PDB file of C-alpha atoms in Angstrom:
ATOM      1  CA  MET D   3       0.161   0.030   0.046  1.00 29.00           C
ATOM      2  CA  LEU D   4       3.154   2.425   0.450  1.00 28.00           C
ATOM      3  CA  LEU D   5       4.607   1.888  -3.065  1.00 29.00           C
ATOM      4  CA  VAL D   6       1.198   3.539  -4.383  1.00 25.00           C
ATOM      5  CA  THR D   7       0.792   6.333  -2.315  1.00 26.00           C
ATOM      6  CA  PRO D   8       3.249   8.238  -4.159  1.00 28.00           C
ATOM      7  CA  VAL D   9       2.283   7.882  -7.863  1.00 28.00           C
ATOM      8  CA  LEU D  10      -0.960   8.301  -6.442  1.00 28.00           C
ATOM      9  CA  LEU D  11       0.161  11.668  -5.133  1.00 29.00           C
ATOM     10  CA  VAL D  12       2.255  12.462  -8.300  1.00 36.00           C
ATOM     11  CA  PHE D  13      -0.487  11.939 -10.546  1.00 38.00           C
ATOM     12  CA  ALA D  14      -3.577  13.298  -9.335  1.00 39.00           C
ATOM     13  CA  ILE D  15      -5.521  15.432 -10.708  1.00 39.00           C
ATOM     14  CA  LYS D  16      -4.017  19.164  -9.151  1.00 50.00           C
ATOM     15  CA  ASN D  17      -7.666  20.974 -10.764  1.00 53.00           C
ATOM     16  CA  SER D  18     -10.279  21.048 -13.177  1.00 50.00           C
ATOM     17  CA  SER D  19     -11.212  23.830 -15.515  1.00 59.00           C
ATOM     18  CA  SER D  20     -12.686  23.956 -18.670  1.00 64.00           C
ATOM     19  CA  TYR D  21     -10.714  22.566 -20.569  1.00 73.00           C
ATOM     20  CA  GLY D  22     -10.721  18.789 -18.540  1.00 76.00           C
ATOM     21  CA  PRO D  23      -8.676  17.370 -16.186  1.00 73.00           C
ATOM     22  CA  LEU D  24      -5.150  18.886 -15.166  1.00 80.00           C
ATOM     23  CA  LEU D  25      -3.001  16.358 -13.666  1.00 77.00           C
ATOM     24  CA  ALA D  26      -0.527  17.147 -10.677  1.00 85.00           C
ATOM     25  CA  THR D  27       3.599  17.867 -13.297  1.00 91.00           C
ATOM     26  CA  PRO D  28       5.669  16.727 -10.614  1.00 92.00           C
ATOM     27  CA  GLN D  29       8.854  19.581  -9.412  1.00 93.00           C
ATOM     28  CA  VAL D  30      11.126  18.827 -11.032  1.00 95.00           C
ATOM     29  CA  ARG D  31       9.012  20.667 -14.413  1.00 96.00           C
ATOM     30  CA  GLN D  32       7.843  23.315 -12.398  1.00 97.00           C
ATOM     31  CA  GLN D  33       8.772  26.406 -11.981  1.00 96.00           C
ATOM     32  CA  GLY D  34       8.377  29.371 -10.310  1.00 96.00           C
ATOM     33  CA  ASP D  35       6.744  30.546  -7.586  1.00 95.00           C
ATOM     34  CA  PRO D  36       4.286  27.996  -6.353  1.00 94.00           C
ATOM     35  CA  HIS D  37       1.450  30.233  -4.489  1.00 94.00           C
ATOM     36  CA  ALA D  38       1.854  31.631  -7.977  1.00 96.00           C
ATOM     37  CA  LYS D  39      -2.249  33.499  -8.876  1.00 95.00           C
ATOM     38  CA  VAL D  40      -1.129  32.692 -12.599  1.00 97.00           C
ATOM     39  CA  THR D  41      -0.592  29.500 -14.191  1.00 96.00           C
ATOM     40  CA  ILE D  42       1.126  28.970 -17.039  1.00 97.00           C
ATOM     41  CA  VAL D  43       1.228  25.651 -18.385  1.00 97.00           C
ATOM     42  CA  GLU D  44       3.169  25.053 -21.438  1.00 97.00           C
ATOM     43  CA  TYR D  45       2.956  21.558 -23.787  1.00 97.00           C
ATOM     44  CA  SER D  46       5.821  21.496 -25.799  1.00 97.00           C
ATOM     45  CA  ASP D  47       7.060  18.775 -28.271  1.00 97.00           C
ATOM     46  CA  PHE D  48      11.885  19.918 -28.413  1.00 98.00           C
ATOM     47  CA  GLN D  49      11.443  18.663 -31.675  1.00 97.00           C
ATOM     48  CA  CYS D  50       8.608  21.513 -32.922  1.00 97.00           C
ATOM     49  CA  PRO D  51      11.001  24.507 -33.692  1.00 97.00           C
ATOM     50  CA  SER D  52       7.609  27.161 -32.420  1.00 97.00           C
ATOM     51  CA  CYS D  53       8.292  25.454 -29.532  1.00 97.00           C
ATOM     52  CA  ALA D  54      12.543  25.801 -29.702  1.00 98.00           C
ATOM     53  CA  HIS D  55      11.571  30.199 -31.042  1.00 97.00           C
ATOM     54  CA  ILE D  56       8.845  31.275 -28.217  1.00 97.00           C
ATOM     55  CA  GLN D  57      11.831  29.852 -25.563  1.00 97.00           C
ATOM     56  CA  PRO D  58      13.031  33.111 -25.918  1.00 96.00           C
ATOM     57  CA  PHE D  59       9.624  34.520 -25.155  1.00 96.00           C
ATOM     58  CA  LEU D  60       8.573  31.769 -22.276  1.00 96.00           C
ATOM     59  CA  LYS D  61      11.552  33.147 -20.215  1.00 96.00           C
ATOM     60  CA  GLU D  62      11.364  36.523 -20.456  1.00 96.00           C
ATOM     61  CA  ILE D  63       7.452  36.335 -19.143  1.00 97.00           C
ATOM     62  CA  MET D  64       9.122  34.694 -16.704  1.00 97.00           C
ATOM     63  CA  ALA D  65      11.613  36.526 -15.518  1.00 97.00           C
ATOM     64  CA  THR D  66       9.003  40.077 -15.944  1.00 97.00           C
ATOM     65  CA  TYR D  67       6.573  37.562 -13.808  1.00 97.00           C
ATOM     66  CA  LYS D  68       8.707  36.674 -11.168  1.00 96.00           C
ATOM     67  CA  GLY D  69       7.302  35.591  -8.231  1.00 96.00           C
ATOM     68  CA  LYS D  70       3.422  36.070  -9.691  1.00 97.00           C
ATOM     69  CA  VAL D  71       3.256  32.991 -12.040  1.00 97.00           C
ATOM     70  CA  ARG D  72       3.834  29.181 -12.030  1.00 97.00           C
ATOM     71  CA  LEU D  73       5.465  27.149 -15.148  1.00 97.00           C
ATOM     72  CA  TYR D  74       4.123  23.560 -16.366  1.00 97.00           C
ATOM     73  CA  PHE D  75       5.643  21.733 -18.822  1.00 97.00           C
ATOM     74  CA  LYS D  76       3.811  18.889 -19.743  1.00 97.00           C
ATOM     75  CA  TYR D  77       5.511  16.869 -23.173  1.00 97.00           C
ATOM     76  CA  TYR D  78       3.476  16.380 -26.165  1.00 96.00           C
ATOM     77  CA  PRO D  79       5.293  15.093 -28.601  1.00 96.00           C
ATOM     78  CA  LEU D  80       3.673  14.980 -31.965  1.00 94.00           C
ATOM     79  CA  THR D  81       5.478  11.568 -33.500  1.00 92.00           C
ATOM     80  CA  MET D  82       3.524  11.559 -36.200  1.00 92.00           C
ATOM     81  CA  ILE D  83       5.584  15.081 -37.636  1.00 95.00           C
ATOM     82  CA  HIS D  84       8.419  14.532 -35.620  1.00 96.00           C
ATOM     83  CA  LYS D  85      10.542  11.130 -35.484  1.00 96.00           C
ATOM     84  CA  ASN D  86      12.395  11.955 -32.454  1.00 97.00           C
ATOM     85  CA  ALA D  87       9.887  14.119 -30.369  1.00 97.00           C
ATOM     86  CA  LEU D  88       9.642  10.777 -28.330  1.00 97.00           C
ATOM     87  CA  PRO D  89      13.520  10.055 -27.915  1.00 97.00           C
ATOM     88  CA  ALA D  90      13.818  14.080 -27.077  1.00 98.00           C
ATOM     89  CA  ALA D  91      11.469  13.759 -24.887  1.00 98.00           C
ATOM     90  CA  HIS D  92      12.264  10.990 -23.382  1.00 98.00           C
ATOM     91  CA  ALA D  93      16.538  12.396 -22.592  1.00 98.00           C
ATOM     92  CA  ALA D  94      14.723  14.791 -21.087  1.00 98.00           C
ATOM     93  CA  GLU D  95      12.529  13.684 -18.475  1.00 98.00           C
ATOM     94  CA  CYS D  96      16.034  10.989 -17.509  1.00 98.00           C
ATOM     95  CA  ALA D  97      17.593  14.550 -16.692  1.00 98.00           C
ATOM     96  CA  ALA D  98      14.330  15.386 -15.024  1.00 97.00           C
ATOM     97  CA  ARG D  99      15.008  12.239 -13.000  1.00 97.00           C
ATOM     98  CA  GLN D 100      17.925  14.122 -11.980  1.00 98.00           C
ATOM     99  CA  ASN D 101      16.831  17.431 -11.022  1.00 97.00           C
ATOM    100  CA  LYS D 102      18.282  19.351 -14.271  1.00 98.00           C
ATOM    101  CA  PHE D 103      15.474  19.000 -16.466  1.00 98.00           C
ATOM    102  CA  TRP D 104      15.265  22.524 -17.232  1.00 98.00           C
ATOM    103  CA  PRO D 105      18.752  23.187 -18.192  1.00 98.00           C
ATOM    104  CA  TYR D 106      18.893  20.048 -20.369  1.00 98.00           C
ATOM    105  CA  GLY D 107      15.190  20.716 -22.719  1.00 98.00           C
ATOM    106  CA  GLU D 108      16.450  24.234 -22.982  1.00 98.00           C
ATOM    107  CA  LYS D 109      20.478  22.867 -24.347  1.00 98.00           C
ATOM    108  CA  LEU D 110      17.369  20.363 -25.832  1.00 98.00           C
ATOM    109  CA  PHE D 111      15.913  23.332 -27.560  1.00 98.00           C
ATOM    110  CA  ALA D 112      18.640  25.862 -28.870  1.00 97.00           C
ATOM    111  CA  ARG D 113      19.969  22.440 -30.720  1.00 97.00           C
ATOM    112  CA  GLN D 114      16.964  20.701 -32.103  1.00 97.00           C
ATOM    113  CA  THR D 115      18.510  21.423 -36.046  1.00 96.00           C
ATOM    114  CA  GLN D 116      21.518  19.464 -34.800  1.00 96.00           C
ATOM    115  CA  TRP D 117      19.713  16.777 -33.472  1.00 96.00           C
ATOM    116  CA  ALA D 118      16.453  16.964 -34.531  1.00 95.00           C
ATOM    117  CA  PRO D 119      17.035  15.357 -38.970  1.00 94.00           C
ATOM    118  CA  LEU D 120      19.118  12.595 -37.410  1.00 94.00           C
ATOM    119  CA  ALA D 121      18.384   9.286 -37.649  1.00 94.00           C
ATOM    120  CA  ASP D 122      18.859   9.136 -34.521  1.00 95.00           C
ATOM    121  CA  GLY D 123      20.250  11.591 -31.793  1.00 95.00           C
ATOM    122  CA  THR D 124      21.715   9.313 -28.728  1.00 96.00           C
ATOM    123  CA  THR D 125      24.888  11.342 -29.380  1.00 96.00           C
ATOM    124  CA  HIS D 126      23.532  13.982 -28.902  1.00 97.00           C
ATOM    125  CA  TYR D 127      21.515  13.804 -25.994  1.00 98.00           C
ATOM    126  CA  MET D 128      24.199  12.051 -23.493  1.00 98.00           C
ATOM    127  CA  ALA D 129      26.452  15.472 -25.488  1.00 98.00           C
ATOM    128  CA  ILE D 130      24.270  17.752 -23.695  1.00 98.00           C
ATOM    129  CA  ALA D 131      23.592  15.006 -20.102  1.00 98.00           C
ATOM    130  CA  GLN D 132      27.603  14.708 -20.285  1.00 98.00           C
ATOM    131  CA  GLU D 133      28.078  18.946 -20.304  1.00 98.00           C
ATOM    132  CA  GLU D 134      24.329  18.981 -16.902  1.00 98.00           C
ATOM    133  CA  GLU D 135      26.858  17.428 -15.870  1.00 98.00           C
ATOM    134  CA  LEU D 136      24.648  14.232 -15.240  1.00 98.00           C
ATOM    135  CA  ASN D 137      25.315  10.631 -13.576  1.00 98.00           C
ATOM    136  CA  LEU D 138      26.091   9.154 -17.244  1.00 98.00           C
ATOM    137  CA  PRO D 139      25.765   5.680 -15.954  1.00 98.00           C
ATOM    138  CA  ALA D 140      21.959   6.279 -14.652  1.00 98.00           C
ATOM    139  CA  PHE D 141      21.501   8.511 -17.212  1.00 98.00           C
ATOM    140  CA  GLN D 142      22.126   5.488 -20.010  1.00 97.00           C
ATOM    141  CA  ALA D 143      19.696   3.350 -18.527  1.00 98.00           C
ATOM    142  CA  CYS D 144      17.113   5.301 -18.207  1.00 98.00           C
ATOM    143  CA  LEU D 145      17.376   5.772 -22.163  1.00 97.00           C
ATOM    144  CA  ALA D 146      16.745   2.227 -22.438  1.00 97.00           C
ATOM    145  CA  ASP D 147      14.425   1.883 -19.873  1.00 97.00           C
ATOM    146  CA  PRO D 148      10.684   1.571 -22.266  1.00 95.00           C
ATOM    147  CA  THR D 149       8.806   2.373 -19.104  1.00 95.00           C
ATOM    148  CA  VAL D 150       9.671   5.913 -18.796  1.00 96.00           C
ATOM    149  CA  ASP D 151       7.138   6.780 -21.993  1.00 93.00           C
ATOM    150  CA  GLN D 152       4.553   6.482 -19.655  1.00 91.00           C
ATOM    151  CA  ASP D 153       5.572   9.026 -17.958  1.00 87.00           C
ATOM    152  CA  LEU D 154       5.172  11.342 -21.765  1.00 92.00           C
ATOM    153  CA  LEU D 155       2.426   9.442 -22.836  1.00 92.00           C
ATOM    154  CA  ARG D 156      -0.042  10.112 -19.452  1.00 94.00           C
ATOM    155  CA  ASP D 157       0.453  13.811 -20.265  1.00 96.00           C
ATOM    156  CA  THR D 158       0.449  13.132 -24.043  1.00 94.00           C
ATOM    157  CA  ALA D 159      -3.227  11.775 -23.204  1.00 94.00           C
ATOM    158  CA  GLU D 160      -4.192  14.235 -20.869  1.00 95.00           C
ATOM    159  CA  ALA D 161      -2.729  16.979 -23.703  1.00 95.00           C
ATOM    160  CA  GLN D 162      -5.483  15.690 -26.119  1.00 93.00           C
ATOM    161  CA  GLN D 163      -8.394  15.377 -23.512  1.00 93.00           C
ATOM    162  CA  ARG D 164      -7.862  19.202 -23.145  1.00 93.00           C
ATOM    163  CA  ALA D 165      -8.213  20.215 -27.074  1.00 91.00           C
ATOM    164  CA  VAL D 166      -4.328  19.945 -27.445  1.00 95.00           C
ATOM    165  CA  ASN D 167      -3.818  20.024 -31.590  1.00 93.00           C
ATOM    166  CA  ALA D 168      -0.634  21.588 -31.705  1.00 95.00           C
ATOM    167  CA  THR D 169       2.317  22.789 -29.996  1.00 97.00           C
ATOM    168  CA  PRO D 170       3.498  24.924 -28.320  1.00 97.00           C
ATOM    169  CA  THR D 171       0.055  25.069 -26.411  1.00 97.00           C
ATOM    170  CA  PHE D 172       0.133  27.486 -23.761  1.00 97.00           C
ATOM    171  CA  PHE D 173      -2.742  27.570 -20.553  1.00 96.00           C
ATOM    172  CA  VAL D 174      -2.810  30.807 -18.890  1.00 96.00           C
ATOM    173  CA  ASN D 175      -5.397  29.857 -15.532  1.00 94.00           C
ATOM    174  CA  ASP D 176      -8.140  28.937 -18.021  1.00 90.00           C
ATOM    175  CA  GLU D 177      -7.462  31.166 -21.487  1.00 94.00           C
ATOM    176  CA  ARG D 178      -5.738  28.319 -24.397  1.00 95.00           C
ATOM    177  CA  LEU D 179      -2.971  30.592 -25.954  1.00 96.00           C
ATOM    178  CA  VAL D 180      -2.028  28.695 -28.910  1.00 96.00           C
ATOM    179  CA  GLY D 181       1.290  29.098 -30.774  1.00 93.00           C
ATOM    180  CA  GLY D 182       2.464  32.320 -31.594  1.00 91.00           C
ATOM    181  CA  VAL D 183      -0.819  33.500 -29.820  1.00 94.00           C
ATOM    182  CA  PHE D 184       1.456  33.490 -26.736  1.00 94.00           C
ATOM    183  CA  GLU D 185       3.892  35.307 -27.526  1.00 93.00           C
ATOM    184  CA  SER D 186       0.797  37.447 -28.789  1.00 93.00           C
ATOM    185  CA  ASP D 187      -0.871  37.665 -26.392  1.00 95.00           C
ATOM    186  CA  GLY D 188       0.667  36.024 -22.839  1.00 94.00           C
ATOM    187  CA  ALA D 189       0.998  39.099 -21.770  1.00 95.00           C
ATOM    188  CA  ARG D 190      -1.211  40.702 -21.529  1.00 96.00           C
ATOM    189  CA  THR D 191      -3.466  37.471 -20.539  1.00 96.00           C
ATOM    190  CA  ILE D 192      -1.303  37.540 -16.954  1.00 97.00           C
ATOM    191  CA  GLU D 193      -1.814  41.233 -17.129  1.00 96.00           C
ATOM    192  CA  ARG D 194      -5.341  40.454 -17.268  1.00 96.00           C
ATOM    193  CA  GLU D 195      -5.675  36.886 -14.694  1.00 96.00           C
ATOM    194  CA  LEU D 196      -3.738  39.438 -12.326  1.00 96.00           C
ATOM    195  CA  ARG D 197      -6.612  41.678 -11.959  1.00 94.00           C
ATOM    196  CA  ARG D 198      -9.296  39.218 -10.835  1.00 90.00           C
TER     197      ARG D 198
END
């Protein structure tokens, strides 16, 4: 019974909105004030060019609204069009298990053009792991573990239940912003939510 409890806590429903239930996100894939009035949930694909493009803006948003927003990252690999999306997400989750999700993910996005067209991006995933000083044997074992994909697919199923069909998709509290709309309307939406 005690072994089941942590799993139930990690994947319990955090809240529900007009877009459906939002499962709890592991702490390592969250940043910002845990008591923030505004939450941003990002559904993203490491191989998606628009997702990589929006990262500097997202970083700017987090700095501008420091202490006022909380960011949750959710995996949504578009495997039908991005052959390396799932392996890249798998690698990011392996980094997350060593508390290095954010710096690892940042490098995946920054170097997307190097690994995305490859038949197998493992060499690049390992190079980033080495740069981030991860425990390489543990990282390799995690890469080889097919059960890691269950966590990724849980995020994907949640995204589909919440009518996510493109990346990046952001939810600012209960306001859905897709792609470049977050860049044009994200700050305005955050400001409006802060005034509520």
